[in-house]
């Protein structure tokens, strides 16, 4: 049965530098092409943590080395650059994989803006780590520039930025039109370029939206059957990494909420995925969320593996 599927790609689908990404997208494209080959309608979203950090640092160094260039590049512009750079690699690799399989389909990346609320409390409390790890000296330099830096679980310091909730996908009609003409669409990259509305004007803001939340909004907007969050684990666990660890196959929205309340999912990693999955699954009885390993996407959609979250 043909399904409409939103695939949200995590960090392991893209790698964390240019050569890694070139290799990773080939593997990722195989997993996506498996679903297209089965006849499903596919929309792809992806994260951008390492890439947006890299672009931000590069623009910053360029600004300091060239006095004619303003030192500051807004984070919204860095997100836009990351969408284009990742979309470029991903759409080419996927197109090539489809041609190899004899599938005629266009693949298009949409530069996508996502509206956030100006008074989202998350602006006052930056939580999303971006870019590389820093030592004590790097931390001092970053703080001198007014950036927020936190210690990241014994691994060093990392810049954190605000991560407001996505409210509206500005280019959603374009996405729907491309879908209805049979194209494979890459959209909401890096959670979307965060913007606020000022009358007819959309103003970019300094933040990085969580791609899991943007993907859930996208899946609801296009009335997808499935939201598949592809990450580095095959299933979601309770009592993760403890002797009582238990991998979950099928859970209801109610059970997932209970597990969230009990603190089974780490805030910077699995929690946003389960929250996004719950948000989508709760929005309709025909909406299924699936969290699994990138390489297991096809087995997952066929019910063989992964963690499924449904309303009931
Ligand atoms: P992505 O780049 O795909 O967003 P993340 O690293 O942010 O990936 O999140 C996936 C990671 O979440 C897994 O690799 C795993 O180490 C971690 N994780 C934390 N809590 C859990 C849990 N309860 N069950 C499974 N994985 C978990
Ligand atoms: Mg993540």
mmCIF file of N, CA, C and O in Angstrom, residues 73-154:
data_model
loop_
_atom_site.group_PDB
_atom_site.id
_atom_site.type_symbol
_atom_site.label_atom_id
_atom_site.label_comp_id
_atom_site.label_asym_id
_atom_site.label_seq_id
_atom_site.Cartn_x
_atom_site.Cartn_y
_atom_site.Cartn_z
ATOM 1 N N UNK A 73 27.612 37.196 10.637
ATOM 2 C CA UNK A 73 26.649 36.615 9.705
ATOM 3 C C UNK A 73 25.505 36.038 10.530
ATOM 4 O O UNK A 73 25.735 35.177 11.378
ATOM 5 N N UNK A 74 24.269 36.509 10.305
ATOM 6 C CA UNK A 74 23.157 36.018 11.132
ATOM 7 C C UNK A 74 23.010 34.494 11.041
ATOM 8 O O UNK A 74 23.239 33.902 9.985
ATOM 9 N N UNK A 75 22.640 33.885 12.148
ATOM 10 C CA UNK A 75 22.454 32.439 12.214
ATOM 11 C C UNK A 75 21.407 31.957 11.200
ATOM 12 O O UNK A 75 21.526 30.871 10.637
ATOM 13 N N UNK A 76 20.382 32.805 10.963
ATOM 14 C CA UNK A 76 19.357 32.430 9.982
ATOM 15 C C UNK A 76 19.986 32.240 8.590
ATOM 16 O O UNK A 76 19.617 31.318 7.854
ATOM 17 N N UNK A 77 20.960 33.098 8.259
ATOM 18 C CA UNK A 77 21.649 32.981 6.966
ATOM 19 C C UNK A 77 22.499 31.700 6.952
ATOM 20 O O UNK A 77 22.557 30.995 5.944
ATOM 21 N N UNK A 78 23.129 31.404 8.096
ATOM 22 C CA UNK A 78 23.929 30.171 8.186
ATOM 23 C C UNK A 78 23.040 28.938 8.001
ATOM 24 O O UNK A 78 23.443 27.966 7.362
ATOM 25 N N UNK A 79 21.825 28.966 8.548
ATOM 26 C CA UNK A 79 20.898 27.838 8.360
ATOM 27 C C UNK A 79 20.541 27.713 6.877
ATOM 28 O O UNK A 79 20.517 26.605 6.315
ATOM 29 N N UNK A 80 20.287 28.879 6.222
ATOM 30 C CA UNK A 80 19.958 28.854 4.788
ATOM 31 C C UNK A 80 21.108 28.232 3.996
ATOM 32 O O UNK A 80 20.894 27.399 3.107
ATOM 33 N N UNK A 81 22.347 28.612 4.331
ATOM 34 C CA UNK A 81 23.514 28.039 3.646
ATOM 35 C C UNK A 81 23.589 26.535 3.878
ATOM 36 O O UNK A 81 23.921 25.772 2.966
ATOM 37 N N UNK A 82 23.286 26.101 5.106
ATOM 38 C CA UNK A 82 23.372 24.667 5.411
ATOM 39 C C UNK A 82 22.300 23.889 4.639
ATOM 40 O O UNK A 82 22.542 22.778 4.181
ATOM 41 N N UNK A 83 21.130 24.473 4.451
ATOM 42 C CA UNK A 83 20.072 23.802 3.671
ATOM 43 C C UNK A 83 20.531 23.586 2.234
ATOM 44 O O UNK A 83 20.336 22.513 1.661
ATOM 45 N N UNK A 84 21.140 24.627 1.669
ATOM 46 C CA UNK A 84 21.574 24.539 0.267
ATOM 47 C C UNK A 84 22.707 23.535 0.118
ATOM 48 O O UNK A 84 22.710 22.706 -0.798
ATOM 49 N N UNK A 85 23.652 23.576 1.038
ATOM 50 C CA UNK A 85 24.825 22.702 0.956
ATOM 51 C C UNK A 85 24.433 21.230 1.168
ATOM 52 O O UNK A 85 24.846 20.347 0.410
ATOM 53 N N UNK A 86 23.603 20.972 2.159
ATOM 54 C CA UNK A 86 23.175 19.590 2.422
ATOM 55 C C UNK A 86 22.222 19.122 1.320
ATOM 56 O O UNK A 86 22.334 18.014 0.802
ATOM 57 N N UNK A 87 21.298 20.000 0.930
ATOM 58 C CA UNK A 87 20.335 19.666 -0.124
ATOM 59 C C UNK A 87 21.035 19.312 -1.433
ATOM 60 O O UNK A 87 20.655 18.370 -2.126
ATOM 61 N N UNK A 88 22.081 20.077 -1.733
ATOM 62 C CA UNK A 88 22.863 19.842 -2.954
ATOM 63 C C UNK A 88 23.432 18.418 -2.964
ATOM 64 O O UNK A 88 23.249 17.658 -3.928
ATOM 65 N N UNK A 89 24.114 18.035 -1.898
ATOM 66 C CA UNK A 89 24.710 16.689 -1.824
ATOM 67 C C UNK A 89 23.636 15.604 -1.827
ATOM 68 O O UNK A 89 23.746 14.596 -2.514
ATOM 69 N N UNK A 90 22.589 15.831 -1.046
ATOM 70 C CA UNK A 90 21.559 14.812 -0.869
ATOM 71 C C UNK A 90 20.726 14.621 -2.136
ATOM 72 O O UNK A 90 20.452 13.489 -2.551
ATOM 73 N N UNK A 91 20.337 15.715 -2.784
ATOM 74 C CA UNK A 91 19.490 15.570 -3.972
ATOM 75 C C UNK A 91 20.274 14.925 -5.114
ATOM 76 O O UNK A 91 19.735 14.123 -5.871
ATOM 77 N N UNK A 92 21.565 15.235 -5.215
ATOM 78 C CA UNK A 92 22.383 14.602 -6.258
ATOM 79 C C UNK A 92 22.565 13.114 -5.996
ATOM 80 O O UNK A 92 22.429 12.291 -6.900
ATOM 81 N N UNK A 93 22.885 12.759 -4.750
ATOM 82 C CA UNK A 93 23.124 11.350 -4.420
ATOM 83 C C UNK A 93 21.847 10.537 -4.595
ATOM 84 O O UNK A 93 21.870 9.416 -5.117
ATOM 85 N N UNK A 94 20.713 11.109 -4.180
ATOM 86 C CA UNK A 94 19.445 10.382 -4.284
ATOM 87 C C UNK A 94 19.033 10.217 -5.752
ATOM 88 O O UNK A 94 18.598 9.145 -6.173
ATOM 89 N N UNK A 95 19.198 11.295 -6.517
ATOM 90 C CA UNK A 95 18.858 11.231 -7.944
ATOM 91 C C UNK A 95 19.677 10.124 -8.628
ATOM 92 O O UNK A 95 19.141 9.330 -9.406
ATOM 93 N N UNK A 96 20.974 10.086 -8.306
ATOM 94 C CA UNK A 96 21.859 9.077 -8.894
ATOM 95 C C UNK A 96 21.401 7.661 -8.514
ATOM 96 O O UNK A 96 21.333 6.775 -9.363
ATOM 97 N N UNK A 97 21.049 7.481 -7.244
ATOM 98 C CA UNK A 97 20.592 6.166 -6.775
ATOM 99 C C UNK A 97 19.297 5.761 -7.488
ATOM 100 O O UNK A 97 19.114 4.602 -7.851
ATOM 101 N N UNK A 98 18.395 6.741 -7.714
ATOM 102 C CA UNK A 98 17.132 6.432 -8.401
ATOM 103 C C UNK A 98 17.392 6.046 -9.856
ATOM 104 O O UNK A 98 16.815 5.090 -10.368
ATOM 105 N N UNK A 99 18.292 6.783 -10.509
ATOM 106 C CA UNK A 99 18.637 6.449 -11.903
ATOM 107 C C UNK A 99 19.225 5.035 -11.967
ATOM 108 O O UNK A 99 18.848 4.231 -12.817
ATOM 109 N N UNK A 100 20.123 4.724 -11.016
ATOM 110 C CA UNK A 100 20.727 3.384 -10.972
ATOM 111 C C UNK A 100 19.665 2.297 -10.868
ATOM 112 O O UNK A 100 19.862 1.180 -11.319
ATOM 113 N N UNK A 101 18.539 2.626 -10.229
ATOM 114 C CA UNK A 101 17.473 1.626 -10.058
ATOM 115 C C UNK A 101 16.397 1.727 -11.141
ATOM 116 O O UNK A 101 15.344 1.101 -11.047
ATOM 117 N N UNK A 102 16.655 2.601 -12.125
ATOM 118 C CA UNK A 102 15.691 2.750 -13.213
ATOM 119 C C UNK A 102 14.416 3.484 -12.814
ATOM 120 O O UNK A 102 13.361 3.307 -13.423
ATOM 121 N N UNK A 103 14.502 4.312 -11.777
ATOM 122 C CA UNK A 103 13.320 5.072 -11.329
ATOM 123 C C UNK A 103 13.432 6.509 -11.836
ATOM 124 O O UNK A 103 14.413 7.196 -11.551
ATOM 125 N N UNK A 104 12.403 6.947 -12.580
ATOM 126 C CA UNK A 104 12.407 8.316 -13.110
ATOM 127 C C UNK A 104 11.641 9.230 -12.169
ATOM 128 O O UNK A 104 10.421 9.187 -12.100
ATOM 129 N N UNK A 105 12.363 10.040 -11.410
ATOM 130 C CA UNK A 105 11.712 10.966 -10.495
ATOM 131 C C UNK A 105 12.625 12.151 -10.271
ATOM 132 O O UNK A 105 13.837 11.978 -10.143
ATOM 133 N N UNK A 106 12.048 13.342 -10.203
ATOM 134 C CA UNK A 106 12.860 14.516 -9.888
ATOM 135 C C UNK A 106 13.005 14.636 -8.379
ATOM 136 O O UNK A 106 12.120 14.260 -7.628
ATOM 137 N N UNK A 107 14.145 15.166 -7.940
ATOM 138 C CA UNK A 107 14.386 15.414 -6.525
ATOM 139 C C UNK A 107 14.691 16.901 -6.376
ATOM 140 O O UNK A 107 15.565 17.429 -7.048
ATOM 141 N N UNK A 108 13.942 17.570 -5.522
ATOM 142 C CA UNK A 108 14.081 19.027 -5.390
ATOM 143 C C UNK A 108 14.252 19.448 -3.942
ATOM 144 O O UNK A 108 13.498 19.024 -3.075
ATOM 145 N N UNK A 109 15.232 20.312 -3.700
ATOM 146 C CA UNK A 109 15.398 20.889 -2.373
ATOM 147 C C UNK A 109 14.708 22.254 -2.327
ATOM 148 O O UNK A 109 14.947 23.099 -3.184
ATOM 149 N N UNK A 110 13.853 22.430 -1.354
ATOM 150 C CA UNK A 110 13.175 23.712 -1.180
ATOM 151 C C UNK A 110 13.834 24.468 -0.027
ATOM 152 O O UNK A 110 13.884 23.956 1.102
ATOM 153 N N UNK A 111 14.361 25.646 -0.308
ATOM 154 C CA UNK A 111 14.863 26.501 0.768
ATOM 155 C C UNK A 111 13.637 26.897 1.583
ATOM 156 O O UNK A 111 12.715 27.534 1.063
ATOM 157 N N UNK A 112 13.585 26.445 2.828
ATOM 158 C CA UNK A 112 12.351 26.531 3.605
ATOM 159 C C UNK A 112 12.505 27.403 4.846
ATOM 160 O O UNK A 112 13.418 27.216 5.646
ATOM 161 N N UNK A 113 11.585 28.354 4.978
ATOM 162 C CA UNK A 113 11.545 29.185 6.184
ATOM 163 C C UNK A 113 10.456 28.665 7.116
ATOM 164 O O UNK A 113 9.402 28.209 6.661
ATOM 165 N N UNK A 114 10.710 28.743 8.395
ATOM 166 C CA UNK A 114 9.734 28.284 9.382
ATOM 167 C C UNK A 114 9.523 29.402 10.397
ATOM 168 O O UNK A 114 10.477 29.926 10.970
ATOM 169 N N UNK A 115 8.252 29.774 10.560
ATOM 170 C CA UNK A 115 7.961 30.880 11.481
ATOM 171 C C UNK A 115 7.992 30.400 12.927
ATOM 172 O O UNK A 115 7.511 29.311 13.236
ATOM 173 N N UNK A 116 8.592 31.234 13.766
ATOM 174 C CA UNK A 116 8.597 30.962 15.207
ATOM 175 C C UNK A 116 7.959 32.163 15.915
ATOM 176 O O UNK A 116 7.765 33.215 15.306
ATOM 177 N N UNK A 117 7.629 31.999 17.188
ATOM 178 C CA UNK A 117 7.067 33.113 17.959
ATOM 179 C C UNK A 117 8.195 33.943 18.543
ATOM 180 O O UNK A 117 9.090 33.410 19.199
ATOM 181 N N UNK A 118 8.091 35.253 18.327
ATOM 182 C CA UNK A 118 9.118 36.167 18.829
ATOM 183 C C UNK A 118 9.266 36.050 20.343
ATOM 184 O O UNK A 118 10.354 36.167 20.888
ATOM 185 N N UNK A 119 8.142 35.798 21.022
ATOM 186 C CA UNK A 119 8.222 35.715 22.489
ATOM 187 C C UNK A 119 8.260 34.277 23.003
ATOM 188 O O UNK A 119 7.921 34.008 24.165
ATOM 189 N N UNK A 120 8.709 33.353 22.146
ATOM 190 C CA UNK A 120 8.930 31.986 22.611
ATOM 191 C C UNK A 120 9.942 32.030 23.762
ATOM 192 O O UNK A 120 11.048 32.565 23.606
ATOM 193 N N UNK A 121 9.571 31.468 24.924
ATOM 194 C CA UNK A 121 10.490 31.531 26.076
ATOM 195 C C UNK A 121 11.847 30.878 25.791
ATOM 196 O O UNK A 121 12.827 31.179 26.463
ATOM 197 N N UNK A 122 11.903 30.022 24.780
ATOM 198 C CA UNK A 122 13.169 29.345 24.467
ATOM 199 C C UNK A 122 14.251 30.310 23.955
ATOM 200 O O UNK A 122 15.428 29.960 23.949
ATOM 201 N N UNK A 123 13.828 31.523 23.525
ATOM 202 C CA UNK A 123 14.840 32.518 23.121
ATOM 203 C C UNK A 123 15.693 32.942 24.317
ATOM 204 O O UNK A 123 16.835 33.328 24.168
ATOM 205 N N UNK A 124 15.088 32.901 25.502
ATOM 206 C CA UNK A 124 15.815 33.350 26.702
ATOM 207 C C UNK A 124 16.658 32.229 27.311
ATOM 208 O O UNK A 124 17.420 32.454 28.231
ATOM 209 N N UNK A 125 16.488 31.007 26.810
ATOM 210 C CA UNK A 125 17.151 29.863 27.408
ATOM 211 C C UNK A 125 17.744 28.958 26.312
ATOM 212 O O UNK A 125 17.144 27.966 25.936
ATOM 213 N N UNK A 126 18.930 29.358 25.781
ATOM 214 C CA UNK A 126 19.513 28.594 24.668
ATOM 215 C C UNK A 126 19.874 27.170 25.093
ATOM 216 O O UNK A 126 20.455 26.967 26.160
ATOM 217 N N UNK A 127 19.492 26.184 24.281
ATOM 218 C CA UNK A 127 19.706 24.781 24.651
ATOM 219 C C UNK A 127 20.359 23.953 23.551
ATOM 220 O O UNK A 127 20.848 22.865 23.818
ATOM 221 N N UNK A 128 20.328 24.443 22.321
ATOM 222 C CA UNK A 128 20.769 23.561 21.226
ATOM 223 C C UNK A 128 22.261 23.717 20.938
ATOM 224 O O UNK A 128 22.711 24.771 20.502
ATOM 225 N N UNK A 129 23.050 22.636 21.148
ATOM 226 C CA UNK A 129 24.484 22.721 20.866
ATOM 227 C C UNK A 129 24.745 22.726 19.360
ATOM 228 O O UNK A 129 24.152 21.930 18.634
ATOM 229 N N UNK A 130 25.591 23.630 18.909
ATOM 230 C CA UNK A 130 25.993 23.610 17.490
ATOM 231 C C UNK A 130 27.511 23.732 17.407
ATOM 232 O O UNK A 130 28.160 24.237 18.326
ATOM 233 N N UNK A 131 28.073 23.291 16.301
ATOM 234 C CA UNK A 131 29.501 23.451 16.030
ATOM 235 C C UNK A 131 30.374 22.511 16.832
ATOM 236 O O UNK A 131 29.901 21.591 17.490
ATOM 237 N N UNK A 132 31.690 22.770 16.795
ATOM 238 C CA UNK A 132 32.658 21.843 17.393
ATOM 239 C C UNK A 132 32.782 22.027 18.902
ATOM 240 O O UNK A 132 32.273 23.004 19.463
ATOM 241 N N UNK A 133 33.476 21.097 19.534
ATOM 242 C CA UNK A 133 33.804 21.228 20.958
ATOM 243 C C UNK A 133 34.954 22.220 21.105
ATOM 244 O O UNK A 133 35.806 22.328 20.230
ATOM 245 N N UNK A 134 34.955 22.958 22.240
ATOM 246 C CA UNK A 134 35.992 23.973 22.469
ATOM 247 C C UNK A 134 36.714 23.703 23.783
ATOM 248 O O UNK A 134 36.149 23.101 24.699
ATOM 249 N N UNK A 135 37.997 24.183 23.870
ATOM 250 C CA UNK A 135 38.722 24.105 25.142
ATOM 251 C C UNK A 135 38.465 25.407 25.922
ATOM 252 O O UNK A 135 37.687 26.266 25.491
ATOM 253 N N UNK A 136 39.152 25.541 27.044
ATOM 254 C CA UNK A 136 38.963 26.698 27.929
ATOM 255 C C UNK A 136 39.171 28.035 27.180
ATOM 256 O O UNK A 136 38.398 28.973 27.338
ATOM 257 N N UNK A 137 40.205 28.054 26.328
ATOM 258 C CA UNK A 137 40.527 29.284 25.598
ATOM 259 C C UNK A 137 39.432 29.615 24.569
ATOM 260 O O UNK A 137 38.993 30.753 24.439
ATOM 261 N N UNK A 138 38.991 28.575 23.865
ATOM 262 C CA UNK A 138 37.909 28.742 22.892
ATOM 263 C C UNK A 138 36.647 29.254 23.563
ATOM 264 O O UNK A 138 35.924 30.098 23.026
ATOM 265 N N UNK A 139 36.391 28.744 24.759
ATOM 266 C CA UNK A 139 35.216 29.150 25.527
ATOM 267 C C UNK A 139 35.295 30.643 25.838
ATOM 268 O O UNK A 139 34.322 31.381 25.640
ATOM 269 N N UNK A 140 36.480 31.108 26.297
ATOM 270 C CA UNK A 140 36.646 32.528 26.645
ATOM 271 C C UNK A 140 36.441 33.423 25.427
ATOM 272 O O UNK A 140 35.758 34.448 25.506
ATOM 273 N N UNK A 141 37.016 33.008 24.292
ATOM 274 C CA UNK A 141 36.866 33.787 23.053
ATOM 275 C C UNK A 141 35.393 33.878 22.644
ATOM 276 O O UNK A 141 34.896 34.944 22.281
ATOM 277 N N UNK A 142 34.705 32.743 22.721
ATOM 278 C CA UNK A 142 33.297 32.703 22.318
ATOM 279 C C UNK A 142 32.450 33.574 23.248
ATOM 280 O O UNK A 142 31.584 34.329 22.791
ATOM 281 N N UNK A 143 32.734 33.485 24.553
ATOM 282 C CA UNK A 143 31.949 34.286 25.504
ATOM 283 C C UNK A 143 32.201 35.776 25.333
ATOM 284 O O UNK A 143 31.299 36.590 25.514
ATOM 285 N N UNK A 144 33.455 36.115 24.949
ATOM 286 C CA UNK A 144 33.784 37.521 24.704
ATOM 287 C C UNK A 144 32.963 38.079 23.539
ATOM 288 O O UNK A 144 32.704 39.271 23.454
ATOM 289 N N UNK A 145 32.537 37.184 22.635
ATOM 290 C CA UNK A 145 31.709 37.617 21.492
ATOM 291 C C UNK A 145 30.220 37.619 21.836
ATOM 292 O O UNK A 145 29.368 37.847 20.974
ATOM 293 N N UNK A 146 29.928 37.294 23.095
ATOM 294 C CA UNK A 146 28.531 37.322 23.533
ATOM 295 C C UNK A 146 27.790 36.016 23.292
ATOM 296 O O UNK A 146 26.564 35.964 23.391
ATOM 297 N N UNK A 147 28.522 34.946 22.968
ATOM 298 C CA UNK A 147 27.865 33.665 22.715
ATOM 299 C C UNK A 147 27.673 32.912 24.032
ATOM 300 O O UNK A 147 28.417 33.125 24.987
ATOM 301 N N UNK A 148 26.664 32.045 24.068
ATOM 302 C CA UNK A 148 26.446 31.219 25.255
ATOM 303 C C UNK A 148 27.155 29.885 25.063
ATOM 304 O O UNK A 148 26.992 29.223 24.037
ATOM 305 N N UNK A 149 27.958 29.512 26.057
ATOM 306 C CA UNK A 149 28.750 28.291 25.954
ATOM 307 C C UNK A 149 28.443 27.415 27.167
ATOM 308 O O UNK A 149 28.339 27.919 28.289
ATOM 309 N N UNK A 150 28.265 26.127 26.953
ATOM 310 C CA UNK A 150 28.029 25.209 28.083
ATOM 311 C C UNK A 150 28.999 24.042 28.039
ATOM 312 O O UNK A 150 29.553 23.716 26.983
ATOM 313 N N UNK A 151 29.188 23.429 29.200
ATOM 314 C CA UNK A 151 29.985 22.211 29.283
ATOM 315 C C UNK A 151 29.093 21.062 28.812
ATOM 316 O O UNK A 151 27.945 20.978 29.199
ATOM 317 N N UNK A 152 29.615 20.209 27.940
ATOM 318 C CA UNK A 152 28.788 19.153 27.366
ATOM 319 C C UNK A 152 29.276 17.776 27.827
ATOM 320 O O UNK A 152 30.183 17.197 27.243
ATOM 321 N N UNK A 153 28.664 17.270 28.852
ATOM 322 C CA UNK A 153 28.904 15.937 29.439
ATOM 323 C C UNK A 153 30.366 15.462 29.395
ATOM 324 O O UNK A 153 30.670 14.390 28.874
ATOM 325 N N UNK A 154 31.259 16.296 29.935
ATOM 326 C CA UNK A 154 32.657 15.907 30.090
ATOM 327 C C UNK A 154 33.479 15.915 28.809
ATOM 328 O O UNK A 154 34.654 15.572 28.816
#
